[in-house]
Short mmCIF file of C-alpha atoms and ligand atoms in Angstrom, two decimals:
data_model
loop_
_atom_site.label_atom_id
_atom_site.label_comp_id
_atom_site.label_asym_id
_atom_site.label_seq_id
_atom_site.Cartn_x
_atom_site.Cartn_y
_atom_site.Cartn_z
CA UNK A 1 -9.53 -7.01 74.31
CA UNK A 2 -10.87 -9.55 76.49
CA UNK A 3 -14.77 -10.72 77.44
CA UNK A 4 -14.64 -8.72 80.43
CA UNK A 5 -13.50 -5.86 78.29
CA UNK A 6 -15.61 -6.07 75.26
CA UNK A 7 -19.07 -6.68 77.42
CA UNK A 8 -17.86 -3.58 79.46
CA UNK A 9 -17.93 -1.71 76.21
CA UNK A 10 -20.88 -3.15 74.82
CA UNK A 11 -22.96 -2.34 77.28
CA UNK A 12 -22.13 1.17 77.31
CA UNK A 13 -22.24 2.02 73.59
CA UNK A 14 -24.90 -0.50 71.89
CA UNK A 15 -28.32 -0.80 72.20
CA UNK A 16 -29.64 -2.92 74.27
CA UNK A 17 -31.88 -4.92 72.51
CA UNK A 18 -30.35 -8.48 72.92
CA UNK A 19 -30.54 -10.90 76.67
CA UNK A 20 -26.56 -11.20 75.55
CA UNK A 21 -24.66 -13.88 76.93
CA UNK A 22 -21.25 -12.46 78.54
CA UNK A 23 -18.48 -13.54 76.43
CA UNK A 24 -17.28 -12.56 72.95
CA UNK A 25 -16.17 -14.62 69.82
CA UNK A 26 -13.81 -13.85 67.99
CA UNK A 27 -12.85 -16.73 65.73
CA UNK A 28 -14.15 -19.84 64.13
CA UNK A 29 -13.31 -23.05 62.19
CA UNK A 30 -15.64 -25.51 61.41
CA UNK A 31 -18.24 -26.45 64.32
CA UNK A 32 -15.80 -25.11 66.62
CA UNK A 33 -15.45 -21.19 68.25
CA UNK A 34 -13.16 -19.09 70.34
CA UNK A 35 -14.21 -16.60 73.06
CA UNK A 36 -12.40 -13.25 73.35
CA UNK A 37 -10.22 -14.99 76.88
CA UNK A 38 -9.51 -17.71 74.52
CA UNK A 39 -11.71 -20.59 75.63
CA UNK A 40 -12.55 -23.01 72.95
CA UNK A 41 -16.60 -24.09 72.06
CA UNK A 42 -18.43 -26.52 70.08
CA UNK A 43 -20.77 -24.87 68.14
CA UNK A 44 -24.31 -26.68 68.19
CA UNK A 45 -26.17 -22.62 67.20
CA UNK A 46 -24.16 -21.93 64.25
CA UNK A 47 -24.67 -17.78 64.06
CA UNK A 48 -28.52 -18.87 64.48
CA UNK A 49 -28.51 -20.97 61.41
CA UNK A 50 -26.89 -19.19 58.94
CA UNK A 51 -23.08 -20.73 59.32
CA UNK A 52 -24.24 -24.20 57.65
CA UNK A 53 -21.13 -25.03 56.16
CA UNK A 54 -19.49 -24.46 59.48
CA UNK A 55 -17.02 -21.22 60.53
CA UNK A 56 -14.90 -20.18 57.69
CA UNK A 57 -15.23 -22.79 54.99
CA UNK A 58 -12.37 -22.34 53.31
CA UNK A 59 -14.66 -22.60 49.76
CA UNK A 60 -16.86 -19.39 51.09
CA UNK A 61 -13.84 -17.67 52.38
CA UNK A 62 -11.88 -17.95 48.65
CA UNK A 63 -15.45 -16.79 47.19
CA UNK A 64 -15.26 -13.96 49.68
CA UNK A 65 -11.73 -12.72 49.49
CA UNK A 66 -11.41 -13.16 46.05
CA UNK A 67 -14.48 -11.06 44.89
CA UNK A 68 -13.26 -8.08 47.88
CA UNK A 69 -10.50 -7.71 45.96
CA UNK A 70 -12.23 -7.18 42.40
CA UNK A 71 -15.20 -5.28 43.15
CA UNK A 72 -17.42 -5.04 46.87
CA UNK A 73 -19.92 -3.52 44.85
CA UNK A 74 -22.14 -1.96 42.11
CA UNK A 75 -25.10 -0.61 41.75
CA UNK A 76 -28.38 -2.51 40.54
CA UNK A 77 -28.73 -0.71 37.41
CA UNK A 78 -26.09 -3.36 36.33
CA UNK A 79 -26.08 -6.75 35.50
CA UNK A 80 -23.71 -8.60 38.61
CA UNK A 81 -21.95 -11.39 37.27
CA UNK A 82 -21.59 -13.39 40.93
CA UNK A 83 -26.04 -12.34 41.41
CA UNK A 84 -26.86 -14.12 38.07
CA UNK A 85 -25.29 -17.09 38.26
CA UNK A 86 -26.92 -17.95 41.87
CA UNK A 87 -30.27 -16.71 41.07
CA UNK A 88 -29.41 -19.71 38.06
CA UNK A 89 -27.97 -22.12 41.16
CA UNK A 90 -31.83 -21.38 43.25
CA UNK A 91 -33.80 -21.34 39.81
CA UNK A 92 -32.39 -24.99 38.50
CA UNK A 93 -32.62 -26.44 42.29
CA UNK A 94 -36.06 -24.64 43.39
CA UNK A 95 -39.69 -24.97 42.13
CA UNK A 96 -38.70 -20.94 40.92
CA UNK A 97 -38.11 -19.16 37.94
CA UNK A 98 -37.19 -16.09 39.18
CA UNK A 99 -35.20 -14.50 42.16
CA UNK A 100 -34.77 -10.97 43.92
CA UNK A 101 -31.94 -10.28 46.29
CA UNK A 102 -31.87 -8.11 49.21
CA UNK A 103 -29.97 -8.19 52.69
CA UNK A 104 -32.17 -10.42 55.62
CA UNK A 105 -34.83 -12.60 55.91
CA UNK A 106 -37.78 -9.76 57.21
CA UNK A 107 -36.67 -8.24 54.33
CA UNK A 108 -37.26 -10.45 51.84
CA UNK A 109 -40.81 -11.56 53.88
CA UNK A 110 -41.46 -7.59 53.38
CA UNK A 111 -40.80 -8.20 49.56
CA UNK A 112 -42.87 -11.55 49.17
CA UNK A 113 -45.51 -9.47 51.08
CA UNK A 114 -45.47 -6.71 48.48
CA UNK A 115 -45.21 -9.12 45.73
CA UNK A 116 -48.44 -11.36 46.97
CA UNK A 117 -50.50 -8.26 47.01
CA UNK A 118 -49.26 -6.63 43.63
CA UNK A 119 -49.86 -10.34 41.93
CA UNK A 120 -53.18 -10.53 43.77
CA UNK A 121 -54.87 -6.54 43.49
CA UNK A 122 -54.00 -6.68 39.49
CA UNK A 123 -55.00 -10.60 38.93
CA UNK A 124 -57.79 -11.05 41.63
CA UNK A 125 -58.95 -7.17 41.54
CA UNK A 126 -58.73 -4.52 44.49
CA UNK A 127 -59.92 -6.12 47.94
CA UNK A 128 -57.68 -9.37 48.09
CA UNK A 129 -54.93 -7.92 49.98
CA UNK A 130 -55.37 -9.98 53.52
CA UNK A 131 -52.59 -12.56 54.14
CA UNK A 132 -52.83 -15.75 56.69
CA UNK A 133 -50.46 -16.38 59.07
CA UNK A 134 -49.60 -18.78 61.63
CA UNK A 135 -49.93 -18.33 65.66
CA UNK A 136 -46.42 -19.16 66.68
CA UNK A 137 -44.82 -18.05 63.71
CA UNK A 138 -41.84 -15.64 63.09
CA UNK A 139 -41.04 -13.96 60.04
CA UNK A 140 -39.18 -10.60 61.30
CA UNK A 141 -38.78 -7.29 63.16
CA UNK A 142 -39.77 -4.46 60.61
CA UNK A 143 -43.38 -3.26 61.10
CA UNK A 144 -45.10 -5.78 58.07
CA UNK A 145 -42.87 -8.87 59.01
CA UNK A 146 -43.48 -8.48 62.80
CA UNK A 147 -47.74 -7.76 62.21
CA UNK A 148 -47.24 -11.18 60.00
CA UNK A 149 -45.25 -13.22 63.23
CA UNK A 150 -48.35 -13.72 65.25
CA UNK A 151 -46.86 -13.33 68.57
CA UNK A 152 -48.24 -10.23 70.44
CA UNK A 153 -44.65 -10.48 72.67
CA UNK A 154 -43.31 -8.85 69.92
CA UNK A 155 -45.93 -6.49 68.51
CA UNK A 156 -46.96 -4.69 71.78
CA UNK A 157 -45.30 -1.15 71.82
CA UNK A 158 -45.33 -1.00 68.13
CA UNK A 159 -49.19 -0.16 67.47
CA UNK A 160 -50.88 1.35 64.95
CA UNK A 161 -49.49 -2.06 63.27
CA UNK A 162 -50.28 -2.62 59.08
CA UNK A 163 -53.79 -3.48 58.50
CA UNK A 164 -54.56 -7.10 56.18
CA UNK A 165 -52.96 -9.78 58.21
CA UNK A 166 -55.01 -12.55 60.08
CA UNK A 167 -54.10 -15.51 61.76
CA UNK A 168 -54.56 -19.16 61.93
CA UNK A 169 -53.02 -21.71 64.56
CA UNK A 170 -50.12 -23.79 62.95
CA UNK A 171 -51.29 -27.62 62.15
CA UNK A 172 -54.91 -27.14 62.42
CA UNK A 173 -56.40 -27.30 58.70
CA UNK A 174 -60.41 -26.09 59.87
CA UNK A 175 -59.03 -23.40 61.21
CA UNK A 176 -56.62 -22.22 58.02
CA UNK A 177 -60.18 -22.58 56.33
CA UNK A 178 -62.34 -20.46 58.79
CA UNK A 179 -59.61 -18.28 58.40
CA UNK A 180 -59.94 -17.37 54.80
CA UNK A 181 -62.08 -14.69 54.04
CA UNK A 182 -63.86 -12.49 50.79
CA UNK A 183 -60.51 -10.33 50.97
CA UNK A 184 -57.74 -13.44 51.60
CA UNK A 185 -54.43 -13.27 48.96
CA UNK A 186 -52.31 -15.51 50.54
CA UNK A 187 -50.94 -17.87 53.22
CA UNK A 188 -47.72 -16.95 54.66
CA UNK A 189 -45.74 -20.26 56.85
CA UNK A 190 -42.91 -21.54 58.00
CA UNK A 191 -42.60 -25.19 56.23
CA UNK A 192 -40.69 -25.63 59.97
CA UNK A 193 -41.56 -23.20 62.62
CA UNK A 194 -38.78 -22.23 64.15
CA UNK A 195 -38.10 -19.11 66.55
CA UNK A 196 -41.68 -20.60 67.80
CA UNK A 197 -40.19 -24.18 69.06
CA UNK A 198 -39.10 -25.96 65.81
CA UNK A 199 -42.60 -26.84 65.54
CA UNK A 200 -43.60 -29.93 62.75
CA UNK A 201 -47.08 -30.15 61.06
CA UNK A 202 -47.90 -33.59 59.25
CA UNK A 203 -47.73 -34.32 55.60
CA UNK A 204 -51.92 -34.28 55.60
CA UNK A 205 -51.63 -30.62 56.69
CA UNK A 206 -49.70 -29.72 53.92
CA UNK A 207 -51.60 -31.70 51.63
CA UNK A 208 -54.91 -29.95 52.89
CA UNK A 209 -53.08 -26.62 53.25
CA UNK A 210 -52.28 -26.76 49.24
CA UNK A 211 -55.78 -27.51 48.23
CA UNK A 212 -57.19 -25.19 50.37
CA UNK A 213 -54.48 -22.83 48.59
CA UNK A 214 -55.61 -23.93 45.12
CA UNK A 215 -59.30 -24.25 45.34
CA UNK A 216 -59.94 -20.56 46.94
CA UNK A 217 -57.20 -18.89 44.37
CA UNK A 218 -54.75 -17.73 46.94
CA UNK A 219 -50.66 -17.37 47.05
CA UNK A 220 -48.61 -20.18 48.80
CA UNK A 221 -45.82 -18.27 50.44
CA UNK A 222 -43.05 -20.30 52.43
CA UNK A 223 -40.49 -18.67 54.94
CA UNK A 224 -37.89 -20.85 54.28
CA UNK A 225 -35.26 -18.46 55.98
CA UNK A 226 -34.62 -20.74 58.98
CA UNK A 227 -35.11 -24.08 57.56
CA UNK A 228 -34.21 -24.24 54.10
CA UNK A 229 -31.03 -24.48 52.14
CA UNK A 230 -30.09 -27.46 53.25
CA UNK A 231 -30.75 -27.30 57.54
CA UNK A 232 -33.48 -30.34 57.43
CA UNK A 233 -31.57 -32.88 55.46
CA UNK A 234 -33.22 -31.65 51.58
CA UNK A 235 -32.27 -28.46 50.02
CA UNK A 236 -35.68 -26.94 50.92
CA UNK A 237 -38.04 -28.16 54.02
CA UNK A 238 -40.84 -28.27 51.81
CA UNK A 239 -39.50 -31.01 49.78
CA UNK A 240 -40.71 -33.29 52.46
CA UNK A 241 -43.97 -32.54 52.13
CA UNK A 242 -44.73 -33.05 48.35
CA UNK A 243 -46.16 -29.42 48.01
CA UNK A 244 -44.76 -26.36 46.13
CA UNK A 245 -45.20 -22.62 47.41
CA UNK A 246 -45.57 -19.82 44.69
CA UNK A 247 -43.27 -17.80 46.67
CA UNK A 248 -40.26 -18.39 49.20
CA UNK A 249 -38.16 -16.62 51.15
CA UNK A 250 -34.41 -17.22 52.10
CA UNK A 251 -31.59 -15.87 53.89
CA UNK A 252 -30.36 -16.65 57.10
CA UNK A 253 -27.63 -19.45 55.44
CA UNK A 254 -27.51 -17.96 51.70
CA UNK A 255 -24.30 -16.51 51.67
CA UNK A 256 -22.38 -18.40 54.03
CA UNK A 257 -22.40 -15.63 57.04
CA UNK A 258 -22.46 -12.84 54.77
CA UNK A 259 -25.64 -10.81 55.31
CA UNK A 260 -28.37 -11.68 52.26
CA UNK A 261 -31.74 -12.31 51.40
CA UNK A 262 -33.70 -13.46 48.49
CA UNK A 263 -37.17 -13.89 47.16
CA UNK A 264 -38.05 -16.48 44.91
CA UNK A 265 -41.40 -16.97 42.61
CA UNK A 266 -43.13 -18.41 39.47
CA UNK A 267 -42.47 -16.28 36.51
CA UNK A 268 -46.48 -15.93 36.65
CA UNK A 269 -46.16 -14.14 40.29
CA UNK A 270 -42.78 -12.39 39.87
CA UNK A 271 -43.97 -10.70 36.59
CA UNK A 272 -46.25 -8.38 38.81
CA UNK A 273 -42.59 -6.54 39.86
CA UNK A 274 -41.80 -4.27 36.94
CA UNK A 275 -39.10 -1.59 37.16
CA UNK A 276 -39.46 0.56 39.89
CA UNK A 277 -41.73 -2.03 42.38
CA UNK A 278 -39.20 -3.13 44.49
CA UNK A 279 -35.38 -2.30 45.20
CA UNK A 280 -32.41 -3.12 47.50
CA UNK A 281 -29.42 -1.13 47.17
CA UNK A 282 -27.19 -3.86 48.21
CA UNK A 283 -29.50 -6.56 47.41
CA UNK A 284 -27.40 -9.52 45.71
CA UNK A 285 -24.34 -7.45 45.56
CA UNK A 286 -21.04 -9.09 44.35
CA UNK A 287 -19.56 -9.66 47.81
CA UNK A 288 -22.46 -11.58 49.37
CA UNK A 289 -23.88 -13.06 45.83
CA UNK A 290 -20.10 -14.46 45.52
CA UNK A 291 -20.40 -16.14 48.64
CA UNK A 292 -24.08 -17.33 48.08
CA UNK A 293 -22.59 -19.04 44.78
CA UNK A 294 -19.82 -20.39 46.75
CA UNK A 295 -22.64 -22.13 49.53
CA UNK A 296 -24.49 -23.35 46.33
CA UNK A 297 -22.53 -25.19 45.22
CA UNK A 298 -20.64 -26.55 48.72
CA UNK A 299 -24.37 -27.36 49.24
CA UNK A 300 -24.73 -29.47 46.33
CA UNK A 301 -21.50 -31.35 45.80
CA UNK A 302 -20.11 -32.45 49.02
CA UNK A 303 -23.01 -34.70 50.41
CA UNK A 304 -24.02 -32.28 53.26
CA UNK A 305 -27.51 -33.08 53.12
CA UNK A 306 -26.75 -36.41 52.95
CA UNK A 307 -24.90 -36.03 56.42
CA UNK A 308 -27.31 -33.86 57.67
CA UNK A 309 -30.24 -36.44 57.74
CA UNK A 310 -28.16 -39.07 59.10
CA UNK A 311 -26.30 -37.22 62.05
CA UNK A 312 -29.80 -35.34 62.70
CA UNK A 313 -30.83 -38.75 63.18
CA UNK A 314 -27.99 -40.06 64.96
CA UNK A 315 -28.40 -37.01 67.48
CA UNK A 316 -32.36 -36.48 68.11
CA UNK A 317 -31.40 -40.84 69.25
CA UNK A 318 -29.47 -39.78 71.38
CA UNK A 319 -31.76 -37.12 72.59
CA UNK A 320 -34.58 -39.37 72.76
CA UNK A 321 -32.08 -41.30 75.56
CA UNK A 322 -31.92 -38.21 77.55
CA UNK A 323 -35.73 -37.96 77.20
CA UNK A 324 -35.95 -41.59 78.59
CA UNK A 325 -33.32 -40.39 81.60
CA UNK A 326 -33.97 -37.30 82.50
CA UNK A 327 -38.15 -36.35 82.72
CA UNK A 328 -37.98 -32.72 82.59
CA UNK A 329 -37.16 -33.51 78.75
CA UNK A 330 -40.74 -33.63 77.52
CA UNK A 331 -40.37 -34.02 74.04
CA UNK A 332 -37.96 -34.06 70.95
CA UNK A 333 -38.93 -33.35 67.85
CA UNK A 334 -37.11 -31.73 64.78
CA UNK A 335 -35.79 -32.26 61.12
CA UNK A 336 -32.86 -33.02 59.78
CA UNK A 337 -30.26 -30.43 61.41
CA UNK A 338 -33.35 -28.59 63.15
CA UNK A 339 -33.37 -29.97 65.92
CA UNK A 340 -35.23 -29.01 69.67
CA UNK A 341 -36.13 -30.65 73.07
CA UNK A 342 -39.32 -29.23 74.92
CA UNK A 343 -38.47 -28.64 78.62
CA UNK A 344 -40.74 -28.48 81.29
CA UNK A 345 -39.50 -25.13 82.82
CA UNK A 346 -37.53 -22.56 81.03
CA UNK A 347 -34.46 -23.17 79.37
CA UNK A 348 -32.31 -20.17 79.71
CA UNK A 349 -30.06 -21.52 82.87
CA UNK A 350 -29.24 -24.88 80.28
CA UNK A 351 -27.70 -22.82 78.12
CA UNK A 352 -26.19 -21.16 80.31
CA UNK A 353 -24.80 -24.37 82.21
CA UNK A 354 -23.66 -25.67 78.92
CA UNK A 355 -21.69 -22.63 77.83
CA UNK A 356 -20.25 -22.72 80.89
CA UNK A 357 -19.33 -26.52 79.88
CA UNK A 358 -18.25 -25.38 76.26
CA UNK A 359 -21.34 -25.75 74.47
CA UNK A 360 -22.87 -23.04 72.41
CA UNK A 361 -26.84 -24.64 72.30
CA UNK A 362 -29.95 -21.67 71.99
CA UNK A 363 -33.61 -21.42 73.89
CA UNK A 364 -36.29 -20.56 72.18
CA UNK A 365 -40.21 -20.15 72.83
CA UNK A 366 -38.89 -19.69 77.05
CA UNK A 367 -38.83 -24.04 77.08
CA UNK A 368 -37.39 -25.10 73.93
CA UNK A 369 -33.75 -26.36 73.82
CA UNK A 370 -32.77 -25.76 69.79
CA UNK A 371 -30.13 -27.17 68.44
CA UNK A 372 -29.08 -25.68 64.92
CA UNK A 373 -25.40 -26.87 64.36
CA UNK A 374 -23.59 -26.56 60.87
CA UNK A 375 -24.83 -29.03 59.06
CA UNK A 376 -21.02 -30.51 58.57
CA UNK A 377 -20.98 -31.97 62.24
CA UNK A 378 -19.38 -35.60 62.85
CA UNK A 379 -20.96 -38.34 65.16
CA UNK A 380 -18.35 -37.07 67.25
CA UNK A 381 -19.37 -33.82 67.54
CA UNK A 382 -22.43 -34.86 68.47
CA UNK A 383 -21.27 -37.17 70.96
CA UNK A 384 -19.30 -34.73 72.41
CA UNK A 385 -22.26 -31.95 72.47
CA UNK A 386 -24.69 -34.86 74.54
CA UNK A 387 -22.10 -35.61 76.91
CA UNK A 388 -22.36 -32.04 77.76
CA UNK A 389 -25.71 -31.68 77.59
CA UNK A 390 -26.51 -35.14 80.04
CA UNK A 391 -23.73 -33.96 82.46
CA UNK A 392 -25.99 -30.48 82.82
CA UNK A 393 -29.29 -32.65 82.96
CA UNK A 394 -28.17 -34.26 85.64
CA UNK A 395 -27.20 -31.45 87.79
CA UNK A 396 -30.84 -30.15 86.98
CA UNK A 397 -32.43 -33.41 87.87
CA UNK A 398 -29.62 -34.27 90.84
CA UNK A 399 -31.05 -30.32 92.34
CA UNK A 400 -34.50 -31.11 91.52
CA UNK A 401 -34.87 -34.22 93.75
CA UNK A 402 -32.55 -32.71 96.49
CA UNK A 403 -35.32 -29.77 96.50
CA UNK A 404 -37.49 -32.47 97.08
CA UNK A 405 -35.58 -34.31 99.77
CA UNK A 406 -35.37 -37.09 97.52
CA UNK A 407 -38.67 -38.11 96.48
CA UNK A 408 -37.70 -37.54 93.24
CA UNK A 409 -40.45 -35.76 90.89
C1 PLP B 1 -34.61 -15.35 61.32
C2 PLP B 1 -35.90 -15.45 60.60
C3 PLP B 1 -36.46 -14.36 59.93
C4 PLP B 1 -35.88 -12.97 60.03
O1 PLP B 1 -34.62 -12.90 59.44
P1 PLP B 1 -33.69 -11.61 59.71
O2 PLP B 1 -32.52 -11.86 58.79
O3 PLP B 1 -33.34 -11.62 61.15
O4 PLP B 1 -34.48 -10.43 59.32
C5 PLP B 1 -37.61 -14.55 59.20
N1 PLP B 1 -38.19 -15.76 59.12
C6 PLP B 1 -37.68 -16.84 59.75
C7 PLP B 1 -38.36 -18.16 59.61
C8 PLP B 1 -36.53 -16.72 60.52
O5 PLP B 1 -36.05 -17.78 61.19
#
């Protein structure tokens, strides 16, 4: 089938729940993708940053054919072989000591919810249930994760939503502490905001954020489902910051493209699940846990981080150019592979304009260009990606100062 054919389909058998852009791909290799008419893309979204190691590494796709062809999958009331060894790959390379498995990153947020306010009701005693989290924030669609992403865009419609979540605005330390109440468990954030603009706070907030953490006896959750594993140049985002959560959250890039989740904690919080808490039926199972084993150790052997921080940096320079050029780039900010220009209008007709151009770039937060490429990109790549991007900035910019007749801004 062709685009044409596949969006006809699409739009008359599958809910429509996505602003879809009109073409389909259909295969991948590396940073580079091919639409269902053939048409060839450089990848700068990456599957929304779960493709890290690019389309099809061919390490992740051995992993994956390999273990299809021995067994997809068993239940939980057995020990996986492929599920214990990378819970032992997170453990030895995380601040954890243990790890549960399940399928997407609102569902492990659901589980790091549950597991705050077990630890908290049988440590702390009844009433400290509440969790803080940040304005801006996202940390999923199901009715918990979406009450804890303090966006109203997304709860409205959904009401009566769970009770014990309050929020804070992201960076400001007095706040996080006026926030904090009689009832408070735990703070829930994104060590990089993402879905709300790739958004950075400063080491002191982190610093201050901890403390405030430790001194009033409250769980340090991270959602590191967008930014960790590898996306901002260190295995986990909150490595830059010096501080270390009780709880984290992953999934997005775990396995590689395959769909998975996990939850990771101290042994002192994860002892609150005893048999029977909590359960995935595919959580961790062999397919996607052979995959996640396969990322692992891609990850930590071939010097992706290492290329990460220095393209990222090679890239946001280039970016900062633009920004120099072209003055309806307000701002670029980002991390490692993380990586986002502020606009001043929206940024849906960019992307647009650069698919068009064969560039596969993402808006987020209506005026945020991000930029989440695997994180196996060449200076090339990139290169290739701002060429795009300028020649689309300047049609923006040449239309702006035609509209008007010349006078520039
Ligand atoms: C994408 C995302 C989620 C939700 O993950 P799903 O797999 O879509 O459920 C949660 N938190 C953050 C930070 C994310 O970026």
């Amino acid at each position: 089938m062709n685009n044409a054919q596949i969006v006809e389909l699409g739009k008359k058998y599958v809910m429509n729940t996505y602003g879809r852009l009109p073409i389909s791909l259909v295969k991948g290799q590396g940073a580079r993708v091919w639409d269902a008419d053939g048409r060839e893309y450089l990848d700068f979204l990456a599957g929304l940053a779960v493709n890290s190691l690019g389309h099809c590494h061919p390490k992740v796709v051995d992993a994956l054919t390999q273990q299809a062809a021995t067994l997809l999958h068993v239940s939980n009331l057995y020990w996986i072989e492929p599920q214990v060894k990378l819970a032992q790959a997170l453990v030895e390379n995380s601040f954890a000591d243990k790890v549960f498995f399940c399928n997407s990153g609102a569902e492990a947020n659901e589980g790091a919810i549950k597991l705050a306010r077990k630890y908290a009701k049988k440590t702390w005693g009844p009433d400290k249930y509440e969790i803080i989290t940040m304005e801006k924030s996202f940390h999923g669609r199901t009715l918990a994760t979406v009450t804890a992403t303090a966006q109203p865009k997304y709860q409205k419609d959904y009401e009566p939503l769970p009770q014990g979540f309050r929020y804070a605005p992201f960076g400001d330390l007095k706040a996080l502490e006026k926030a904090i109440t009689a009832n408070t468990c735990a703070i829930m954030v994104e060590p990089v905001q993402g879905e709300g603009g790739v958004n950075l706070a400063d080491p002191a907030y982190w610093q201050g954020l901890a403390k405030l953490a430790e001194t009033n006896n409250l769980l340090l959750i991270f959602d590191e489902v967008q930014c960790g594993l590898g996306r901002t140049g260190k295995l986990f985002a909150h490595e830059h910051y010096g501080v270390t959560p009780h709880i984290m959250t992953l999934a997005k890039a775990l396995a590689g493209g395959a769909p998975m989740g996990a939850l990771l904690a101290t042994d002192d919080v994860a002892q609150a699940f005893q048999p029977g808490d909590h359960a995935s039926t595919f959580g961790g199972n062999p397919l996607v846990a052979a995959a996640g084993v396969a990322v692992m150790d891609v990850l930590l052997k071939d010097g992706l981080m290492d290329n990460c921080r220095e393209v990222g940096a090679y890239f946001m320079g280039h970016l900062r150019r633009l920004q120099e050029k072209y003055p309806l780039i307000q701002g670029v900010r980002g991390l490692g592979l993380m990586v986002a220009c502020e606009l001043d209008r929206p940024g849906a007709d960019i992307v647009a304009e650069c698919l068009k151009k064969g560039l596969i770039i993402n808006c987020t937060a209506v005026k945020v260009l991000r930029f989440l490429p695997p994180l196996t990109i060449t200076k090339a790549d990139v290169d290739e990606a701002v060429a795009v991007l300028e020649e689309v900035l300047a049609g923006v910019a040449a239309a702006d100062s035609a509209a008007t007749g010349g006078q520039g801004q």
